Amino acid sequence: MAKEIRTRYAPSPTGHLHIGGARTALFNYLFAKHHGGSFIVRIEDTDQTRNKENADEEQMKNLKWLGIEWEEGTDVGGPYGPYRQTERLDIYRKYIDQLLAEEKAYYCYATKEELDAEREEQLARGETPRILEKHRHVTEEQRAQYEAEGRVPSIHFLVPDNREYVVNDLIRGQVTFNSNEMGDFVICRPDGIPTYNFAVVIDDYLMKISHVIRGEEHLSNTPRQLMIYEAFGWEAPDFAHLALILNQDGKKMSKRDESILQFIEQYRDLGFLPEAIVNFLVLLGWSPGGEEEIFLMDDLVKLFSMERVSKSPAVFDATKMNWMNNYYLKRQPLDLITDMCIPHLQKAGFIEETLSDEKREWVRSIVALYQEQMSYCAQIVPLAALFFLDEVVYDEEATMVLKEPQFPEVLASFVKHLSAQDAYNVDVIKAVLKDVQKETGQKGKALFMPVRVGTTGQAHGRDLAETLYLLGRDKVLARAQRVIANGK
């Protein structure tokens, strides 16, 4: 009988949810769901110096926003808890004591300074850094002396000599490591907190994790973890290491690289849709096998397989990300997009915190004008600024239109015919433009550009009649008359 599929995402609470972490969580989620298995979220918080308050809650909030749910975790519990490492210290201690008793681990009293100095000397001689024999076998007299000096030992795993450890990676195939290239490694710090390589094995085994899917930066950790599985006589899970995500220059993405937005919260704050982010992330290293690029989560659960995950790095294309979000934005209900745009307009100081029904309907109409154009909802601020600013700001192309010979005549005719109208709506505006065409003989760009520039400051924009209607009669006439009076 095939084993139950259980995957996990195990973030450290050191900051925001990174796109690389979100991709790892997504691949684990999709693999588990595709096979009818379980997905677990576990918090690895043993590195107390790097942890940030509430970072785990924020990461989980953004995972749920993406539509990634889990069956077990710190917030929902489960049969293999606790799901936070600092709440599992007694569990780890039991297994550390077993390794010590079986002489598969030992107390090391060397100071960090001593170990660092020895490491530098070994590197200078061209040797692979290893714990020296003198640290492995400490006599009772030496131990008493070290403790009298106030030294608190760390606990090291005793790495077997001359052994090959083979990682049968589901993405990369067989990867072989020689134990002689690895020194004895710390499994418990002097403060009693276990290290990552030890705790992760205990957690994965006790939580019955069947597949460990993670970034390739963890590949070098895998042989050490295999040693620990072997030391306890446990069967190791299957491993799959995801290739790097590169920036558009083909270099490894750095969290300090400001050319790319790297955290899910940034995309959420800008008004991206979770469906678009999920769709984009899954294509960073996975291929559906055809030309189709648009997939909802349910589609991905049905299609996902490790066989179609690439071992080659994926390039983060911000332009494609924007295109994909625009695709989804255009297909969402207008009221939803309006709700997403309103906070950005409020933050810009364009609209009040509390809107009347009439004001909200006006904003909704403005959003409708730009819904097909926006890549994300924060763009509503620069796109729609012309509706909220008193002063008209002319872009470079608009300034050139102001100098065209037909400009004064067309704009003056527009003001005259619009002022003569009792009603004001889109149909009236279209009729006025026809009257201006008849009177001036201008048509096409020669007709519309002067009117658009004179009232909006822009040479290009959305439907002219709809734009002028939403600007309002008084503002349109005031702007046009100001341009005429200034002789621009």
Short mmCIF file of C-alpha atoms in Angstrom, two decimals:
data_model
loop_
_atom_site.label_atom_id
_atom_site.label_comp_id
_atom_site.label_asym_id
_atom_site.label_seq_id
_atom_site.Cartn_x
_atom_site.Cartn_y
_atom_site.Cartn_z
CA MET A 1 0.00 0.00 0.00
CA ALA A 2 1.39 3.41 -0.96
CA LYS A 3 2.32 5.67 1.93
CA GLU A 4 0.16 8.66 2.75
CA ILE A 5 1.41 11.84 1.11
CA ARG A 6 2.27 14.47 3.69
CA THR A 7 4.21 17.63 2.83
CA ARG A 8 5.12 20.65 4.89
CA TYR A 9 6.18 24.26 4.65
CA ALA A 10 8.40 25.23 7.55
CA PRO A 11 9.25 28.94 7.57
CA SER A 12 11.39 30.75 10.10
CA PRO A 13 9.67 33.83 11.59
CA THR A 14 12.44 36.16 10.47
CA GLY A 15 10.51 38.48 8.16
CA HIS A 16 7.86 38.80 5.49
CA LEU A 17 6.71 36.00 3.18
CA HIS A 18 9.22 36.03 0.32
CA ILE A 19 8.19 35.03 -3.20
CA GLY A 20 10.64 32.13 -3.01
CA GLY A 21 9.05 30.90 0.20
CA ALA A 22 5.57 31.37 -1.25
CA ARG A 23 6.57 29.27 -4.28
CA THR A 24 7.92 26.53 -2.01
CA ALA A 25 4.71 26.52 0.02
CA LEU A 26 2.63 26.46 -3.18
CA PHE A 27 4.51 23.49 -4.67
CA ASN A 28 4.18 21.54 -1.40
CA TYR A 29 0.48 22.37 -1.24
CA LEU A 30 -0.21 21.40 -4.85
CA PHE A 31 1.74 18.14 -4.60
CA ALA A 32 -0.13 17.09 -1.45
CA LYS A 33 -3.55 18.07 -2.81
CA HIS A 34 -2.92 16.39 -6.16
CA HIS A 35 -2.29 13.11 -4.35
CA GLY A 36 -5.11 13.52 -1.85
CA GLY A 37 -2.64 14.07 0.96
CA SER A 38 -2.08 16.56 3.78
CA PHE A 39 -0.19 19.84 3.88
CA ILE A 40 1.31 21.03 7.16
CA VAL A 41 2.72 24.41 8.22
CA ARG A 42 5.38 24.21 10.92
CA ILE A 43 7.27 27.15 12.45
CA GLU A 44 11.05 26.72 12.75
CA ASP A 45 11.93 29.37 15.32
CA THR A 46 15.01 27.97 17.06
CA ASP A 47 17.25 30.80 15.79
CA GLN A 48 16.12 33.25 18.45
CA THR A 49 18.50 36.01 17.35
CA ARG A 50 16.81 36.38 13.95
CA ASN A 51 13.16 35.92 14.92
CA LYS A 52 10.81 38.89 14.57
CA GLU A 53 7.65 39.38 16.58
CA ASN A 54 4.45 38.28 14.81
CA ALA A 55 6.37 37.39 11.63
CA ASP A 56 4.91 33.87 11.58
CA GLU A 57 1.35 35.17 11.90
CA GLU A 58 1.96 37.61 9.05
CA GLN A 59 3.43 34.90 6.84
CA MET A 60 0.49 32.59 7.49
CA LYS A 61 -1.98 35.41 6.84
CA ASN A 62 -0.43 35.97 3.42
CA LEU A 63 -0.36 32.23 2.65
CA LYS A 64 -4.10 32.07 3.36
CA TRP A 65 -4.63 35.18 1.22
CA LEU A 66 -3.00 33.27 -1.64
CA GLY A 67 -5.51 30.45 -1.09
CA ILE A 68 -2.99 28.04 0.46
CA GLU A 69 -4.64 26.24 3.39
CA TRP A 70 -3.25 23.55 5.69
CA GLU A 71 -4.62 20.68 7.71
CA GLU A 72 -2.16 21.00 10.62
CA GLY A 73 -0.27 23.93 12.10
CA THR A 74 0.20 26.28 15.03
CA ASP A 75 -3.21 27.86 14.46
CA VAL A 76 -5.26 24.72 13.81
CA GLY A 77 -3.42 22.10 15.86
CA GLY A 78 -3.17 18.48 14.76
CA PRO A 79 -2.13 15.03 15.97
CA TYR A 80 1.64 15.62 15.75
CA GLY A 81 1.99 18.94 17.56
CA PRO A 82 3.28 21.18 18.86
CA TYR A 83 3.99 22.76 15.48
CA ARG A 84 6.43 25.36 16.77
CA GLN A 85 10.00 24.18 17.39
CA THR A 86 10.58 26.15 20.59
CA GLU A 87 7.63 24.25 22.07
CA ARG A 88 9.27 20.90 21.17
CA LEU A 89 12.57 21.23 23.09
CA ASP A 90 11.78 18.33 25.44
CA ILE A 91 11.12 16.12 22.41
CA TYR A 92 14.48 16.99 20.84
CA ARG A 93 16.34 16.43 24.12
CA LYS A 94 15.17 12.83 24.26
CA TYR A 95 16.70 12.06 20.86
CA ILE A 96 19.89 14.02 21.56
CA ASP A 97 20.39 11.97 24.72
CA GLN A 98 19.91 8.78 22.69
CA LEU A 99 22.66 9.75 20.26
CA LEU A 100 24.98 10.64 23.14
CA ALA A 101 24.28 7.33 24.85
CA GLU A 102 25.00 5.44 21.62
CA GLU A 103 28.22 7.48 21.09
CA LYS A 104 26.90 8.86 17.80
CA ALA A 105 27.23 12.35 19.20
CA TYR A 106 29.56 13.98 21.73
CA TYR A 107 30.02 17.04 23.92
CA CYS A 108 32.45 19.52 22.39
CA TYR A 109 34.05 22.03 24.78
CA ALA A 110 35.98 23.96 22.15
CA THR A 111 35.13 27.65 22.02
CA LYS A 112 33.88 29.28 18.85
CA GLU A 113 37.17 31.18 18.62
CA GLU A 114 39.18 27.96 18.80
CA LEU A 115 37.05 26.25 16.16
CA ASP A 116 37.19 29.29 13.87
CA ALA A 117 40.98 29.44 14.14
CA GLU A 118 41.34 25.73 13.38
CA ARG A 119 38.99 26.10 10.43
CA GLU A 120 41.09 28.95 9.00
CA GLU A 121 44.28 26.91 9.38
CA GLN A 122 42.73 23.92 7.61
CA LEU A 123 41.49 26.09 4.75
CA ALA A 124 44.94 27.67 4.44
CA ARG A 125 46.41 24.17 4.01
CA GLY A 126 43.80 23.38 1.33
CA GLU A 127 42.01 20.89 3.57
CA THR A 128 38.29 20.36 4.08
CA PRO A 129 37.48 21.89 7.50
CA ARG A 130 36.81 19.17 10.07
CA ILE A 131 36.49 18.93 13.83
CA LEU A 132 39.82 17.75 15.15
CA GLU A 133 40.15 14.39 16.89
CA LYS A 134 41.09 16.06 20.18
CA HIS A 135 37.62 17.57 20.44
CA ARG A 136 35.86 14.26 19.81
CA HIS A 137 37.37 12.34 22.69
CA VAL A 138 37.52 14.36 25.89
CA THR A 139 38.68 12.63 29.09
CA GLU A 140 36.86 13.06 32.37
CA GLU A 141 39.75 15.12 33.66
CA GLN A 142 39.61 17.45 30.63
CA ARG A 143 35.85 17.74 30.96
CA ALA A 144 36.14 18.70 34.63
CA GLN A 145 38.78 21.28 33.77
CA TYR A 146 36.68 22.81 30.97
CA GLU A 147 33.63 23.02 33.18
CA ALA A 148 35.68 24.58 35.95
CA GLU A 149 36.65 27.24 33.39
CA GLY A 150 32.94 27.86 32.85
CA ARG A 151 32.82 26.35 29.39
CA VAL A 152 29.40 25.16 28.30
CA PRO A 153 29.62 22.47 25.60
CA SER A 154 27.79 22.21 22.32
CA ILE A 155 26.82 18.77 21.05
CA HIS A 156 28.26 17.54 17.76
CA PHE A 157 27.14 14.69 15.55
CA LEU A 158 29.89 12.17 14.89
CA VAL A 159 30.14 12.01 11.09
CA PRO A 160 31.06 8.52 9.83
CA ASP A 161 34.32 8.29 7.88
CA ASN A 162 34.57 7.22 4.23
CA ARG A 163 30.85 7.00 3.56
CA GLU A 164 28.87 8.07 0.51
CA TYR A 165 25.39 9.45 0.98
CA VAL A 166 23.13 9.47 -2.06
CA VAL A 167 20.22 11.88 -2.35
CA ASN A 168 17.67 10.50 -4.81
CA ASP A 169 16.28 13.89 -5.67
CA LEU A 170 12.93 13.88 -7.46
CA ILE A 171 14.03 16.84 -9.59
CA ARG A 172 17.80 16.43 -9.96
CA GLY A 173 18.21 12.67 -9.88
CA GLN A 174 21.03 11.13 -7.84
CA VAL A 175 23.34 13.52 -6.01
CA THR A 176 26.22 11.94 -4.10
CA PHE A 177 28.11 13.37 -1.11
CA ASN A 178 31.21 11.96 0.58
CA SER A 179 31.24 12.14 4.37
CA ASN A 180 34.97 12.99 4.37
CA GLU A 181 34.03 16.37 2.88
CA MET A 182 31.93 17.23 5.91
CA GLY A 183 33.10 17.83 9.43
CA ASP A 184 31.22 16.87 12.58
CA PHE A 185 28.35 19.31 12.83
CA VAL A 186 26.55 20.89 15.76
CA ILE A 187 23.17 19.39 16.63
CA CYS A 188 22.65 21.29 19.88
CA ARG A 189 24.00 24.70 20.84
CA PRO A 190 25.42 25.49 24.29
CA ASP A 191 22.09 27.10 25.25
CA GLY A 192 20.30 23.77 24.73
CA ILE A 193 18.57 24.81 21.51
CA PRO A 194 18.90 22.24 18.70
CA THR A 195 20.17 23.31 15.30
CA TYR A 196 18.19 23.22 12.09
CA ASN A 197 19.71 20.05 10.65
CA PHE A 198 18.83 18.05 13.76
CA ALA A 199 15.42 19.48 14.63
CA VAL A 200 14.13 19.26 11.06
CA VAL A 201 14.81 15.52 10.94
CA ILE A 202 13.06 14.85 14.25
CA ASP A 203 10.06 16.95 13.19
CA ASP A 204 9.75 15.46 9.72
CA TYR A 205 9.98 11.91 11.08
CA LEU A 206 7.52 12.37 13.95
CA MET A 207 5.09 14.30 11.75
CA LYS A 208 5.27 11.51 9.15
CA ILE A 209 6.37 13.82 6.33
CA SER A 210 6.60 11.76 3.15
CA HIS A 211 8.09 14.36 0.80
CA VAL A 212 10.40 17.28 1.57
CA ILE A 213 10.09 19.86 -1.20
CA ARG A 214 12.32 22.89 -0.63
CA GLY A 215 14.79 25.28 -2.26
CA GLU A 216 18.08 24.05 -3.68
CA GLU A 217 20.02 25.98 -1.03
CA HIS A 218 19.05 23.12 1.30
CA LEU A 219 20.56 20.41 -0.91
CA SER A 220 23.91 20.60 0.88
CA ASN A 221 22.09 20.06 4.21
CA THR A 222 20.50 16.84 3.00
CA PRO A 223 23.46 14.45 3.53
CA ARG A 224 23.77 15.60 7.14
CA GLN A 225 20.08 14.95 7.62
CA LEU A 226 20.42 11.52 6.00
CA MET A 227 23.12 10.72 8.55
CA ILE A 228 20.70 11.51 11.37
CA TYR A 229 17.96 9.37 9.81
CA GLU A 230 20.49 6.56 9.52
CA ALA A 231 21.68 6.99 13.11
CA PHE A 232 18.13 6.40 14.37
CA GLY A 233 17.37 3.64 11.87
CA TRP A 234 14.57 5.68 10.30
CA GLU A 235 13.45 5.74 6.69
CA ALA A 236 14.12 9.15 5.14
CA PRO A 237 11.42 10.98 3.18
CA ASP A 238 11.69 11.65 -0.54
CA PHE A 239 13.51 14.90 -1.35
CA ALA A 240 12.97 17.44 -4.10
CA HIS A 241 15.03 20.63 -4.34
CA LEU A 242 13.59 23.51 -6.34
CA ALA A 243 15.90 25.52 -8.58
CA LEU A 244 16.74 29.12 -7.82
CA ILE A 245 14.67 32.10 -8.89
CA LEU A 246 16.89 34.55 -10.79
CA ASN A 247 16.40 38.24 -11.43
CA GLN A 248 16.03 39.58 -14.95
CA ASP A 249 19.81 39.91 -15.26
CA GLY A 250 20.11 36.16 -14.73
CA LYS A 251 21.67 36.56 -11.28
CA LYS A 252 20.59 34.95 -8.02
CA MET A 253 17.90 37.08 -6.48
CA SER A 254 19.02 38.98 -3.41
CA LYS A 255 16.61 40.34 -0.81
CA ARG A 256 18.49 43.62 -1.14
CA ASP A 257 17.73 43.79 -4.88
CA GLU A 258 15.24 46.65 -5.14
CA SER A 259 14.59 46.13 -8.86
CA ILE A 260 12.03 43.43 -7.98
CA LEU A 261 9.28 43.45 -5.40
CA GLN A 262 10.13 40.33 -3.42
CA PHE A 263 7.53 39.98 -0.70
CA ILE A 264 3.93 38.86 -1.05
CA GLU A 265 2.78 41.63 1.25
CA GLN A 266 4.15 44.23 -1.19
CA TYR A 267 2.05 42.80 -4.01
CA ARG A 268 -0.99 42.61 -1.77
CA ASP A 269 -0.55 46.26 -0.71
CA LEU A 270 -0.24 47.37 -4.35
CA GLY A 271 -3.52 45.72 -5.30
CA PHE A 272 -2.45 42.51 -6.98
CA LEU A 273 -4.88 39.60 -6.99
CA PRO A 274 -3.93 36.36 -5.20
CA GLU A 275 -5.07 34.28 -8.18
CA ALA A 276 -2.60 36.10 -10.43
CA ILE A 277 0.29 35.71 -8.00
CA VAL A 278 -0.37 31.98 -7.60
CA ASN A 279 -0.59 31.58 -11.37
CA PHE A 280 2.67 33.46 -11.86
CA LEU A 281 4.57 31.67 -9.08
CA VAL A 282 3.66 28.18 -10.25
CA LEU A 283 5.21 28.89 -13.64
CA LEU A 284 8.53 29.73 -11.96
CA GLY A 285 9.90 26.24 -12.38
CA TRP A 286 6.86 24.17 -13.33
CA SER A 287 5.49 23.63 -16.83
CA PRO A 288 1.99 22.40 -17.68
CA GLY A 289 3.27 20.82 -20.87
CA GLY A 290 1.37 23.00 -23.33
CA GLU A 291 0.95 26.60 -24.42
CA GLU A 292 -1.71 27.49 -21.84
CA GLU A 293 -0.50 29.87 -19.10
CA ILE A 294 -3.66 30.77 -17.19
CA PHE A 295 -4.58 28.40 -14.36
CA LEU A 296 -6.78 28.71 -11.31
CA MET A 297 -5.87 26.83 -8.13
CA ASP A 298 -8.30 23.97 -8.83
CA ASP A 299 -6.72 23.51 -12.27
CA LEU A 300 -3.25 23.40 -10.74
CA VAL A 301 -4.22 20.78 -8.15
CA LYS A 302 -5.36 18.51 -10.99
CA LEU A 303 -2.31 19.12 -13.21
CA PHE A 304 0.62 19.44 -10.83
CA SER A 305 3.35 16.81 -10.81
CA MET A 306 7.02 16.77 -9.82
CA GLU A 307 7.91 15.32 -13.23
CA ARG A 308 7.22 18.69 -14.82
CA VAL A 309 9.30 20.70 -12.33
CA SER A 310 12.47 21.98 -13.99
CA LYS A 311 15.97 21.63 -12.56
CA SER A 312 16.95 24.85 -14.37
CA PRO A 313 16.64 28.23 -12.61
CA ALA A 314 13.52 30.31 -13.28
CA VAL A 315 13.72 33.99 -14.21
CA PHE A 316 11.42 36.40 -12.40
CA ASP A 317 9.87 38.55 -15.15
CA ALA A 318 8.17 41.55 -13.55
CA THR A 319 6.62 42.55 -16.88
CA LYS A 320 4.93 39.17 -17.16
CA MET A 321 3.78 39.44 -13.56
CA ASN A 322 2.08 42.75 -14.36
CA TRP A 323 0.56 41.32 -17.55
CA MET A 324 -0.84 38.35 -15.70
CA ASN A 325 -2.38 40.48 -12.97
CA ASN A 326 -3.91 42.75 -15.61
CA TYR A 327 -5.45 39.64 -17.20
CA TYR A 328 -7.13 38.74 -13.93
CA LEU A 329 -8.09 42.33 -13.02
CA LYS A 330 -9.98 42.77 -16.28
CA ARG A 331 -12.13 39.75 -15.48
CA GLN A 332 -13.08 40.65 -11.92
CA PRO A 333 -16.39 42.28 -10.91
CA LEU A 334 -16.15 46.06 -11.02
CA ASP A 335 -17.30 46.39 -7.41
CA LEU A 336 -14.42 44.21 -6.20
CA ILE A 337 -11.84 46.25 -8.10
CA THR A 338 -13.45 49.47 -6.86
CA ASP A 339 -13.12 48.25 -3.28
CA MET A 340 -9.45 47.50 -3.94
CA CYS A 341 -8.82 50.93 -5.53
CA ILE A 342 -10.57 53.07 -2.91
CA PRO A 343 -7.86 52.70 -0.21
CA HIS A 344 -5.21 53.88 -2.67
CA LEU A 345 -7.25 56.95 -3.57
CA GLN A 346 -7.80 57.65 0.11
CA LYS A 347 -4.11 57.27 0.90
CA ALA A 348 -3.34 59.77 -1.89
CA GLY A 349 -5.74 62.24 -0.28
CA PHE A 350 -8.04 62.23 -3.31
CA ILE A 351 -11.19 61.05 -1.52
CA GLU A 352 -12.56 61.00 2.01
CA GLU A 353 -12.35 58.08 4.43
CA THR A 354 -16.16 57.84 4.44
CA LEU A 355 -17.87 58.06 1.06
CA SER A 356 -21.48 58.90 0.33
CA ASP A 357 -23.32 56.53 -2.00
CA GLU A 358 -23.16 59.18 -4.72
CA LYS A 359 -19.41 59.72 -4.32
CA ARG A 360 -18.75 56.00 -4.30
CA GLU A 361 -20.73 55.58 -7.53
CA TRP A 362 -18.64 58.34 -9.13
CA VAL A 363 -15.41 56.64 -8.03
CA ARG A 364 -16.77 53.34 -9.33
CA SER A 365 -17.29 54.92 -12.76
CA ILE A 366 -13.72 56.22 -12.76
CA VAL A 367 -12.39 52.76 -11.86
CA ALA A 368 -14.49 51.30 -14.67
CA LEU A 369 -12.75 53.67 -17.06
CA TYR A 370 -9.32 52.27 -16.12
CA GLN A 371 -10.02 48.67 -15.13
CA GLU A 372 -8.73 47.26 -18.41
CA GLN A 373 -5.62 49.41 -18.28
CA MET A 374 -4.39 48.78 -14.74
CA SER A 375 -1.73 46.19 -13.99
CA TYR A 376 -2.48 46.57 -10.28
CA CYS A 377 -4.89 48.71 -8.31
CA ALA A 378 -2.39 51.23 -6.92
CA GLN A 379 -2.03 52.49 -10.50
CA ILE A 380 -5.47 54.08 -10.17
CA VAL A 381 -3.75 57.01 -8.39
CA PRO A 382 -1.59 58.30 -11.28
CA LEU A 383 -4.11 57.18 -13.91
CA ALA A 384 -7.07 58.97 -12.34
CA ALA A 385 -5.23 61.95 -10.78
CA LEU A 386 -6.72 64.27 -13.44
CA PHE A 387 -10.16 63.84 -11.84
CA PHE A 388 -9.00 65.00 -8.42
CA LEU A 389 -6.33 67.65 -8.96
CA ASP A 390 -7.30 71.28 -9.41
CA GLU A 391 -4.23 72.20 -11.44
CA VAL A 392 -3.76 70.63 -14.87
CA VAL A 393 -0.32 69.12 -15.35
CA TYR A 394 0.73 68.96 -19.00
CA ASP A 395 2.89 66.07 -20.13
CA GLU A 396 5.50 66.63 -22.85
CA GLU A 397 3.30 65.53 -25.73
CA ALA A 398 0.40 67.63 -24.45
CA THR A 399 2.64 70.70 -24.42
CA MET A 400 3.31 70.18 -28.13
CA VAL A 401 -0.45 70.00 -28.82
CA LEU A 402 -0.91 73.39 -27.11
CA LYS A 403 1.29 74.88 -29.85
CA GLU A 404 -0.64 73.44 -32.78
CA PRO A 405 -2.34 76.13 -34.93
CA GLN A 406 -5.89 74.73 -34.67
CA PHE A 407 -5.73 74.43 -30.88
CA PRO A 408 -7.22 77.85 -29.87
CA GLU A 409 -10.03 77.66 -32.40
CA VAL A 410 -11.10 74.13 -31.53
CA LEU A 411 -11.02 74.68 -27.76
CA ALA A 412 -12.91 78.00 -28.00
CA SER A 413 -15.58 76.35 -30.17
CA PHE A 414 -15.86 73.50 -27.65
CA VAL A 415 -16.37 75.94 -24.76
CA LYS A 416 -19.00 77.90 -26.72
CA HIS A 417 -21.08 74.87 -27.69
CA LEU A 418 -20.79 73.16 -24.30
CA SER A 419 -21.79 76.36 -22.46
CA ALA A 420 -24.95 76.52 -24.56
CA GLN A 421 -26.17 73.09 -23.36
CA ASP A 422 -28.68 72.70 -20.57
CA ALA A 423 -27.98 69.00 -19.97
CA TYR A 424 -24.63 67.30 -19.36
CA ASN A 425 -24.07 63.67 -20.14
CA VAL A 426 -22.03 61.49 -22.49
CA ASP A 427 -24.48 61.86 -25.38
CA VAL A 428 -24.52 65.65 -25.01
CA ILE A 429 -20.72 65.76 -25.03
CA LYS A 430 -20.58 63.64 -28.18
CA ALA A 431 -23.08 65.98 -29.84
CA VAL A 432 -21.00 69.01 -28.83
CA LEU A 433 -17.91 67.46 -30.39
CA LYS A 434 -19.82 66.99 -33.62
CA ASP A 435 -20.87 70.65 -33.52
CA VAL A 436 -17.23 71.66 -33.05
CA GLN A 437 -16.25 69.51 -36.01
CA LYS A 438 -18.84 71.20 -38.23
CA GLU A 439 -17.83 74.67 -37.12
CA THR A 440 -14.06 74.29 -37.34
CA GLY A 441 -13.75 71.70 -40.06
CA GLN A 442 -11.34 69.74 -37.86
CA LYS A 443 -11.70 66.01 -37.29
CA GLY A 444 -9.84 63.05 -35.83
CA LYS A 445 -6.79 63.97 -33.78
CA ALA A 446 -6.97 67.60 -34.88
CA LEU A 447 -10.39 67.79 -33.20
CA PHE A 448 -10.06 65.54 -30.16
CA MET A 449 -6.48 66.31 -29.08
CA PRO A 450 -7.07 70.02 -28.34
CA VAL A 451 -10.18 69.21 -26.30
CA ARG A 452 -8.44 66.42 -24.38
CA VAL A 453 -5.28 68.42 -23.70
CA GLY A 454 -7.18 71.56 -22.77
CA THR A 455 -9.30 69.76 -20.19
CA THR A 456 -7.04 66.97 -18.88
CA GLY A 457 -3.45 67.98 -19.65
CA GLN A 458 -2.91 64.64 -21.37
CA ALA A 459 -2.46 63.84 -25.04
CA HIS A 460 -3.85 60.33 -24.60
CA GLY A 461 -6.40 58.71 -22.34
CA ARG A 462 -9.57 56.71 -22.07
CA ASP A 463 -12.83 57.46 -23.91
CA LEU A 464 -12.97 61.25 -24.24
CA ALA A 465 -16.71 61.76 -23.77
CA GLU A 466 -16.79 59.46 -20.72
CA THR A 467 -13.74 61.23 -19.26
CA LEU A 468 -15.26 64.67 -19.69
CA TYR A 469 -18.55 63.53 -18.19
CA LEU A 470 -16.84 62.18 -15.06
CA LEU A 471 -14.75 65.35 -14.73
CA GLY A 472 -17.99 67.34 -14.50
CA ARG A 473 -19.21 70.28 -16.53
CA ASP A 474 -17.90 72.99 -14.22
CA LYS A 475 -14.38 71.58 -14.02
CA VAL A 476 -14.21 70.97 -17.79
CA LEU A 477 -15.30 74.52 -18.64
CA ALA A 478 -13.07 76.08 -15.98
CA ARG A 479 -10.00 74.25 -17.23
CA ALA A 480 -10.65 75.02 -20.88
CA GLN A 481 -11.36 78.71 -20.17
CA ARG A 482 -8.18 78.97 -18.08
CA VAL A 483 -6.10 77.62 -20.98
CA ILE A 484 -7.75 80.05 -23.41
CA ALA A 485 -7.25 83.01 -21.04
CA ASN A 486 -3.58 82.15 -20.53
CA GLY A 487 -3.09 82.03 -24.26
CA LYS A 488 -1.52 78.59 -24.19
#
